[in-house]
Amino acid sequence: MQLTFLGTSAGQPTRDRNVTAQALRFDDGSWWLVDCGEATQHRVRDAGLRAITCDRILITHLHGDHCWGLPGMLMAIAIAGRTEPLQLAGPRGLARLLDGAYGPTATELPFPLDLIELPDEPRGEPLAGTATAWRARPFAIHHRVPCVAWLCEEPQRPGRMRPERARAAGLTDLRMLGRLQRGESVLLANGRSLTPAEVMDPPPRPRRVLVCGDTDDADALIPHARGVDLVVREATYAGEHEEKARQWGHSTALMTGRFAAALAARRLVVTHLGGRHSDGTGPEQLRAEAASVCPGVDVLVADDLWSIDVPADGGTA
Ligand SMILES: [Zn+2]
């Protein structure tokens, strides 16, 4: 599984960075779009993503730099030939946003939009499932408008079957492996019961990715996301501007680093950079500031069209 950054700038695009969007890319080729700033459909194309395989769209909040690309992105999906329903979830107001764009332009989507407006303070209730088995859970975080962090969770998978262990234990009828795989014990010829745990590896740890919207306080979700593989959070400002950041409901690199430390996250990717950090020197300063307060967390700063792996074994890639 891989996360691709489609836009990493705060507020407005710069020459090198578009406004916010991310794609979670799954091994089967499907992907989720998290936020959809203006011109996200261009970045989707540049990233080699196929609009038709988008499985769901998640919006963190309705500030323009996170959602003004939606009317165009949905049309790109339509033009790609989609006819099945598509799930779109985000804070209240999402329906009005699309009505405002599509009403006056007499636009109709050729596929049913399964539009979900979240309650004001969502606490992680998972969305209804889509074709991709991963779960999406919204948690309220503090910003100037209703805003969420999306916790994306892999389903629990069974451990790997080791037929050689079954043979060594005395299982001769290998058709029994299927029953063991389904979690049933089987009886060996010598009368002993062989359990799944004896012949299968322990189940792998499900991967979890947390993508936060703009925020100056996301601490309420710490108990729910402890130990995440990857957390994405904004640092619109450098460390010395905490007062200003809080005034606008944003984070500094230090605030974001402290959050990653409290989560005991494996990795932190800092994004949503303010315009003055786009000169090529700022991002490293933000990275260093965040890293200074979260020892043990791998800290990176996102660039547009840059991807990061979230490996199945929890290691680094
Ligand atoms: Zn915002």
Short mmCIF file of C-alpha atoms and ligand atoms in Angstrom, two decimals:
data_model
loop_
_atom_site.label_atom_id
_atom_site.label_comp_id
_atom_site.label_asym_id
_atom_site.label_seq_id
_atom_site.Cartn_x
_atom_site.Cartn_y
_atom_site.Cartn_z
CA MET A 1 0.00 0.00 0.00
CA GLN A 2 1.20 3.44 -0.88
CA LEU A 3 0.27 7.03 -0.14
CA THR A 4 0.83 9.57 -2.94
CA PHE A 5 0.79 13.29 -2.25
CA LEU A 6 -1.10 15.10 -5.02
CA GLY A 7 -0.95 18.56 -3.44
CA THR A 8 1.07 19.83 -0.47
CA SER A 9 0.61 23.61 -0.37
CA ALA A 10 -1.46 25.56 2.16
CA GLY A 11 -4.15 27.94 0.93
CA GLN A 12 -3.04 28.47 -2.65
CA PRO A 13 -0.85 26.67 -5.16
CA THR A 14 2.80 27.63 -5.69
CA ARG A 15 4.90 26.86 -8.74
CA ASP A 16 5.93 23.48 -7.26
CA ARG A 17 3.02 22.60 -5.01
CA ASN A 18 -0.70 22.31 -5.66
CA VAL A 19 -3.35 22.61 -2.94
CA THR A 20 -4.16 19.63 -0.74
CA ALA A 21 -5.00 16.13 -1.95
CA GLN A 22 -3.68 12.66 -1.21
CA ALA A 23 -4.25 9.25 -2.78
CA LEU A 24 -4.16 5.99 -0.82
CA ARG A 25 -3.23 3.36 -3.38
CA PHE A 26 -4.07 -0.25 -2.65
CA ASP A 27 -2.36 -3.32 -4.00
CA ASP A 28 -5.35 -4.25 -6.21
CA GLY A 29 -5.06 -0.96 -8.17
CA SER A 30 -7.98 0.78 -6.47
CA TRP A 31 -7.39 4.03 -4.58
CA TRP A 32 -9.03 6.53 -2.27
CA LEU A 33 -8.81 10.27 -2.67
CA VAL A 34 -8.42 12.20 0.59
CA ASP A 35 -9.22 15.89 0.02
CA CYS A 36 -9.57 17.43 -3.39
CA GLY A 37 -8.16 20.93 -3.78
CA GLU A 38 -8.60 22.79 -7.05
CA ALA A 39 -6.99 21.04 -10.07
CA THR A 40 -6.57 17.75 -8.25
CA GLN A 41 -7.69 16.00 -11.45
CA HIS A 42 -4.51 17.24 -13.15
CA ARG A 43 -2.35 15.76 -10.38
CA VAL A 44 -4.30 12.50 -10.49
CA ARG A 45 -3.35 12.22 -14.13
CA ASP A 46 0.27 13.22 -13.47
CA ALA A 47 0.51 10.56 -10.74
CA GLY A 48 -0.56 7.84 -13.19
CA LEU A 49 -3.79 7.16 -11.31
CA ARG A 50 -6.84 6.05 -13.30
CA ALA A 51 -9.95 8.03 -12.41
CA ILE A 52 -12.14 4.98 -13.05
CA THR A 53 -10.49 2.96 -10.25
CA CYS A 54 -11.15 5.58 -7.54
CA ASP A 55 -13.03 3.64 -4.84
CA ARG A 56 -14.06 6.45 -2.47
CA ILE A 57 -13.47 10.15 -1.78
CA LEU A 58 -12.93 11.44 1.75
CA ILE A 59 -12.95 15.15 2.57
CA THR A 60 -11.50 16.53 5.82
CA HIS A 61 -13.19 19.95 5.77
CA LEU A 62 -14.82 22.43 3.45
CA HIS A 63 -12.16 25.11 3.15
CA GLY A 64 -11.67 25.73 -0.56
CA ASP A 65 -8.08 24.52 -0.75
CA HIS A 66 -9.31 21.07 0.33
CA CYS A 67 -12.50 20.70 -1.75
CA TRP A 68 -12.79 23.10 -4.70
CA GLY A 69 -11.49 20.43 -7.05
CA LEU A 70 -14.45 18.13 -6.39
CA PRO A 71 -16.86 19.17 -9.18
CA GLY A 72 -14.13 18.68 -11.80
CA MET A 73 -12.73 15.50 -10.26
CA LEU A 74 -16.15 13.85 -10.20
CA MET A 75 -16.64 14.78 -13.86
CA ALA A 76 -13.25 13.26 -14.69
CA ILE A 77 -14.45 10.04 -13.04
CA ALA A 78 -17.68 10.26 -15.05
CA ILE A 79 -15.84 10.81 -18.34
CA ALA A 80 -13.64 7.80 -17.52
CA GLY A 81 -16.84 5.77 -17.77
CA ARG A 82 -17.94 5.10 -14.22
CA THR A 83 -21.49 3.83 -13.82
CA GLU A 84 -21.36 2.20 -10.35
CA PRO A 85 -22.10 4.26 -7.22
CA LEU A 86 -19.21 6.23 -5.70
CA GLN A 87 -18.95 7.04 -2.01
CA LEU A 88 -18.12 10.63 -1.10
CA ALA A 89 -17.92 11.57 2.60
CA GLY A 90 -17.14 14.80 4.42
CA PRO A 91 -18.56 17.42 6.76
CA ARG A 92 -22.03 18.90 6.46
CA GLY A 93 -22.31 21.27 3.48
CA LEU A 94 -20.82 18.88 0.93
CA ALA A 95 -24.14 18.43 -0.87
CA ARG A 96 -24.69 22.19 -1.10
CA LEU A 97 -21.18 22.65 -2.47
CA LEU A 98 -21.90 20.25 -5.36
CA ASP A 99 -25.41 21.57 -5.95
CA GLY A 100 -23.90 25.05 -6.26
CA ALA A 101 -21.47 23.87 -8.92
CA TYR A 102 -23.71 21.49 -10.85
CA GLY A 103 -27.07 23.31 -10.63
CA PRO A 104 -26.24 26.47 -12.65
CA THR A 105 -24.13 24.46 -15.12
CA ALA A 106 -26.89 21.88 -15.75
CA THR A 107 -24.46 19.06 -14.97
CA GLU A 108 -25.61 15.58 -14.09
CA LEU A 109 -23.29 12.80 -13.02
CA PRO A 110 -23.92 9.54 -14.86
CA PHE A 111 -23.28 7.46 -11.73
CA PRO A 112 -25.06 7.54 -8.36
CA LEU A 113 -23.17 9.54 -5.77
CA ASP A 114 -23.38 7.96 -2.32
CA LEU A 115 -22.92 11.25 -0.52
CA ILE A 116 -22.40 11.04 3.25
CA GLU A 117 -22.47 14.20 5.36
CA LEU A 118 -20.83 13.46 8.70
CA PRO A 119 -22.29 14.38 12.08
CA ASP A 120 -20.68 17.45 13.68
CA GLU A 121 -18.46 15.51 16.09
CA PRO A 122 -17.72 12.11 14.52
CA ARG A 123 -15.93 9.72 16.86
CA GLY A 124 -14.63 7.04 14.52
CA GLU A 125 -17.80 5.23 13.45
CA PRO A 126 -16.63 3.48 10.24
CA LEU A 127 -18.27 4.35 6.93
CA ALA A 128 -20.25 1.67 5.11
CA GLY A 129 -17.89 -0.60 3.20
CA THR A 130 -16.84 -0.18 -0.41
CA ALA A 131 -15.10 -2.58 -2.81
CA THR A 132 -11.78 -2.02 -1.03
CA ALA A 133 -11.68 -3.92 2.23
CA TRP A 134 -9.98 -1.17 4.24
CA ARG A 135 -12.13 0.83 6.69
CA ALA A 136 -12.41 4.61 6.85
CA ARG A 137 -13.14 6.17 10.26
CA PRO A 138 -13.66 9.93 10.75
CA PHE A 139 -12.64 11.63 14.01
CA ALA A 140 -13.46 15.27 14.81
CA ILE A 141 -10.41 17.52 15.21
CA HIS A 142 -10.35 21.23 15.98
CA HIS A 143 -10.19 23.82 13.18
CA ARG A 144 -12.09 27.00 12.28
CA VAL A 145 -14.81 24.95 10.58
CA PRO A 146 -15.96 21.34 11.22
CA CYS A 147 -12.98 19.17 10.36
CA VAL A 148 -11.97 15.52 10.66
CA ALA A 149 -8.97 13.24 10.56
CA TRP A 150 -9.48 10.06 8.54
CA LEU A 151 -8.14 6.90 10.15
CA CYS A 152 -7.77 4.30 7.40
CA GLU A 153 -7.47 0.75 8.68
CA GLU A 154 -6.58 -2.51 7.01
CA PRO A 155 -8.84 -5.45 7.91
CA GLN A 156 -7.35 -8.24 9.99
CA ARG A 157 -5.90 -10.89 7.68
CA PRO A 158 -5.13 -14.50 8.66
CA GLY A 159 -1.53 -15.56 9.16
CA ARG A 160 0.29 -17.50 6.46
CA MET A 161 -0.41 -21.23 6.22
CA ARG A 162 2.65 -23.48 6.70
CA PRO A 163 1.76 -26.89 5.16
CA GLU A 164 5.17 -28.28 6.13
CA ARG A 165 4.29 -27.85 9.80
CA ALA A 166 1.01 -29.71 9.28
CA ARG A 167 2.85 -32.56 7.57
CA ALA A 168 5.45 -32.69 10.36
CA ALA A 169 2.62 -32.88 12.92
CA GLY A 170 1.26 -35.94 11.14
CA LEU A 171 -1.45 -34.55 8.86
CA THR A 172 -1.58 -36.75 5.80
CA ASP A 173 -4.80 -35.55 4.19
CA LEU A 174 -3.78 -32.10 2.97
CA ARG A 175 -7.39 -31.29 2.02
CA MET A 176 -7.77 -30.59 5.75
CA LEU A 177 -5.61 -27.50 5.32
CA GLY A 178 -8.65 -25.57 4.14
CA ARG A 179 -10.46 -26.24 7.41
CA LEU A 180 -7.42 -25.16 9.42
CA GLN A 181 -7.27 -22.00 7.32
CA ARG A 182 -10.89 -21.25 8.24
CA GLY A 183 -9.94 -21.46 11.92
CA GLU A 184 -11.14 -25.02 12.65
CA SER A 185 -9.12 -27.68 14.45
CA VAL A 186 -8.82 -31.09 12.74
CA LEU A 187 -8.33 -34.59 14.12
CA LEU A 188 -5.08 -36.39 13.24
CA ALA A 189 -4.91 -40.15 12.59
CA ASN A 190 -3.36 -40.65 16.05
CA GLY A 191 -6.38 -39.05 17.71
CA ARG A 192 -4.71 -35.75 18.58
CA SER A 193 -6.35 -32.47 17.66
CA LEU A 194 -4.32 -30.14 15.44
CA THR A 195 -5.10 -26.43 15.94
CA PRO A 196 -4.74 -23.61 13.38
CA ALA A 197 -2.18 -21.86 15.61
CA GLU A 198 0.17 -24.84 15.21
CA VAL A 199 0.31 -24.61 11.44
CA MET A 200 -0.24 -20.92 10.68
CA ASP A 201 1.88 -17.84 11.34
CA PRO A 202 0.36 -15.32 13.75
CA PRO A 203 -1.98 -12.88 11.94
CA PRO A 204 -0.09 -9.86 10.61
CA ARG A 205 -0.63 -6.53 12.32
CA PRO A 206 -3.22 -4.54 10.32
CA ARG A 207 -1.75 -1.37 8.86
CA ARG A 208 -3.22 2.01 9.78
CA VAL A 209 -2.79 5.40 8.14
CA LEU A 210 -4.05 8.62 9.71
CA VAL A 211 -4.62 11.65 7.47
CA CYS A 212 -5.49 14.78 9.45
CA GLY A 213 -7.23 17.83 8.08
CA ASP A 214 -6.12 21.31 9.12
CA THR A 215 -5.98 21.56 12.90
CA ASP A 216 -4.50 23.19 15.96
CA ASP A 217 -5.66 20.36 18.23
CA ALA A 218 -6.18 16.71 17.31
CA ASP A 219 -5.35 15.27 20.73
CA ALA A 220 -8.82 13.72 21.24
CA LEU A 221 -8.02 10.99 18.74
CA ILE A 222 -4.68 9.96 20.27
CA PRO A 223 -6.16 6.97 22.18
CA HIS A 224 -7.73 5.69 18.94
CA ALA A 225 -4.68 5.97 16.71
CA ARG A 226 -1.77 5.06 18.97
CA GLY A 227 1.03 3.26 17.10
CA VAL A 228 -0.20 4.14 13.58
CA ASP A 229 2.10 3.21 10.72
CA LEU A 230 1.86 6.64 9.18
CA VAL A 231 0.41 9.97 10.27
CA VAL A 232 -0.01 12.90 7.88
CA ARG A 233 -0.47 16.29 9.50
CA GLU A 234 -0.04 19.85 8.41
CA ALA A 235 2.63 22.33 9.46
CA THR A 236 1.48 25.56 7.93
CA TYR A 237 3.94 27.47 10.13
CA ALA A 238 7.41 27.09 11.59
CA GLY A 239 7.83 26.62 15.33
CA GLU A 240 8.13 30.27 16.39
CA HIS A 241 4.67 31.10 15.04
CA GLU A 242 2.58 28.97 17.39
CA GLU A 243 0.38 31.86 18.51
CA LYS A 244 -0.47 32.77 14.93
CA ALA A 245 -1.01 29.11 14.03
CA ARG A 246 -3.50 28.67 16.88
CA GLN A 247 -5.28 31.87 15.95
CA TRP A 248 -5.99 30.37 12.48
CA GLY A 249 -6.63 26.83 13.69
CA HIS A 250 -3.38 25.54 12.20
CA SER A 251 -0.24 23.77 13.38
CA THR A 252 3.44 24.53 13.55
CA ALA A 253 6.03 21.86 12.83
CA LEU A 254 6.62 21.57 16.60
CA MET A 255 2.91 21.00 17.32
CA THR A 256 2.81 18.33 14.62
CA GLY A 257 5.97 16.67 15.95
CA ARG A 258 4.54 16.58 19.49
CA PHE A 259 1.38 14.96 18.14
CA ALA A 260 3.38 12.23 16.36
CA ALA A 261 5.31 11.61 19.60
CA ALA A 262 2.09 11.27 21.62
CA LEU A 263 0.78 8.80 19.03
CA ALA A 264 4.06 6.85 19.05
CA ALA A 265 3.62 6.83 15.26
CA ARG A 266 6.14 4.95 13.15
CA ARG A 267 6.31 7.71 10.59
CA LEU A 268 5.18 11.31 10.27
CA VAL A 269 4.78 13.10 6.97
CA VAL A 270 4.46 16.86 7.26
CA THR A 271 2.40 18.60 4.57
CA HIS A 272 0.26 21.72 3.85
CA LEU A 273 3.28 24.00 3.75
CA GLY A 274 2.83 27.76 3.88
CA GLY A 275 3.93 29.64 0.75
CA ARG A 276 7.14 30.98 2.22
CA HIS A 277 8.46 27.41 2.69
CA SER A 278 8.44 26.74 -1.03
CA ASP A 279 11.91 28.24 -1.62
CA GLY A 280 13.58 24.85 -1.19
CA THR A 281 15.11 25.53 2.25
CA GLY A 282 11.96 25.76 4.40
CA PRO A 283 10.85 22.13 4.21
CA GLU A 284 14.07 20.87 5.81
CA GLN A 285 13.66 23.35 8.66
CA LEU A 286 10.10 22.10 9.23
CA ARG A 287 11.28 18.50 9.15
CA ALA A 288 14.07 19.16 11.64
CA GLU A 289 11.73 21.04 14.01
CA ALA A 290 9.14 18.29 13.98
CA ALA A 291 11.79 15.58 14.39
CA SER A 292 13.36 17.40 17.36
CA VAL A 293 10.30 16.63 19.52
CA CYS A 294 9.47 13.10 18.35
CA PRO A 295 12.58 10.93 18.76
CA GLY A 296 12.09 7.49 17.28
CA VAL A 297 9.57 8.69 14.70
CA ASP A 298 10.72 8.77 11.09
CA VAL A 299 9.87 12.32 9.92
CA LEU A 300 9.55 13.36 6.28
CA VAL A 301 8.18 16.38 4.43
CA ALA A 302 5.86 15.76 1.49
CA ASP A 303 6.38 16.99 -2.06
CA ASP A 304 3.80 16.89 -4.83
CA LEU A 305 3.69 13.57 -6.69
CA TRP A 306 5.86 11.90 -4.07
CA SER A 307 4.83 8.48 -2.77
CA ILE A 308 5.58 6.67 0.44
CA ASP A 309 5.15 2.93 0.97
CA VAL A 310 3.28 1.53 3.94
CA PRO A 311 4.76 -1.97 3.99
CA ALA A 312 2.80 -4.93 5.27
CA ASP A 313 5.45 -5.99 7.79
CA GLY A 314 5.50 -2.57 9.45
CA GLY A 315 9.14 -2.12 8.50
CA THR A 316 10.53 0.68 6.40
CA ALA A 317 10.50 0.77 2.62
ZN ZN B 1 -8.57 24.76 6.56
#
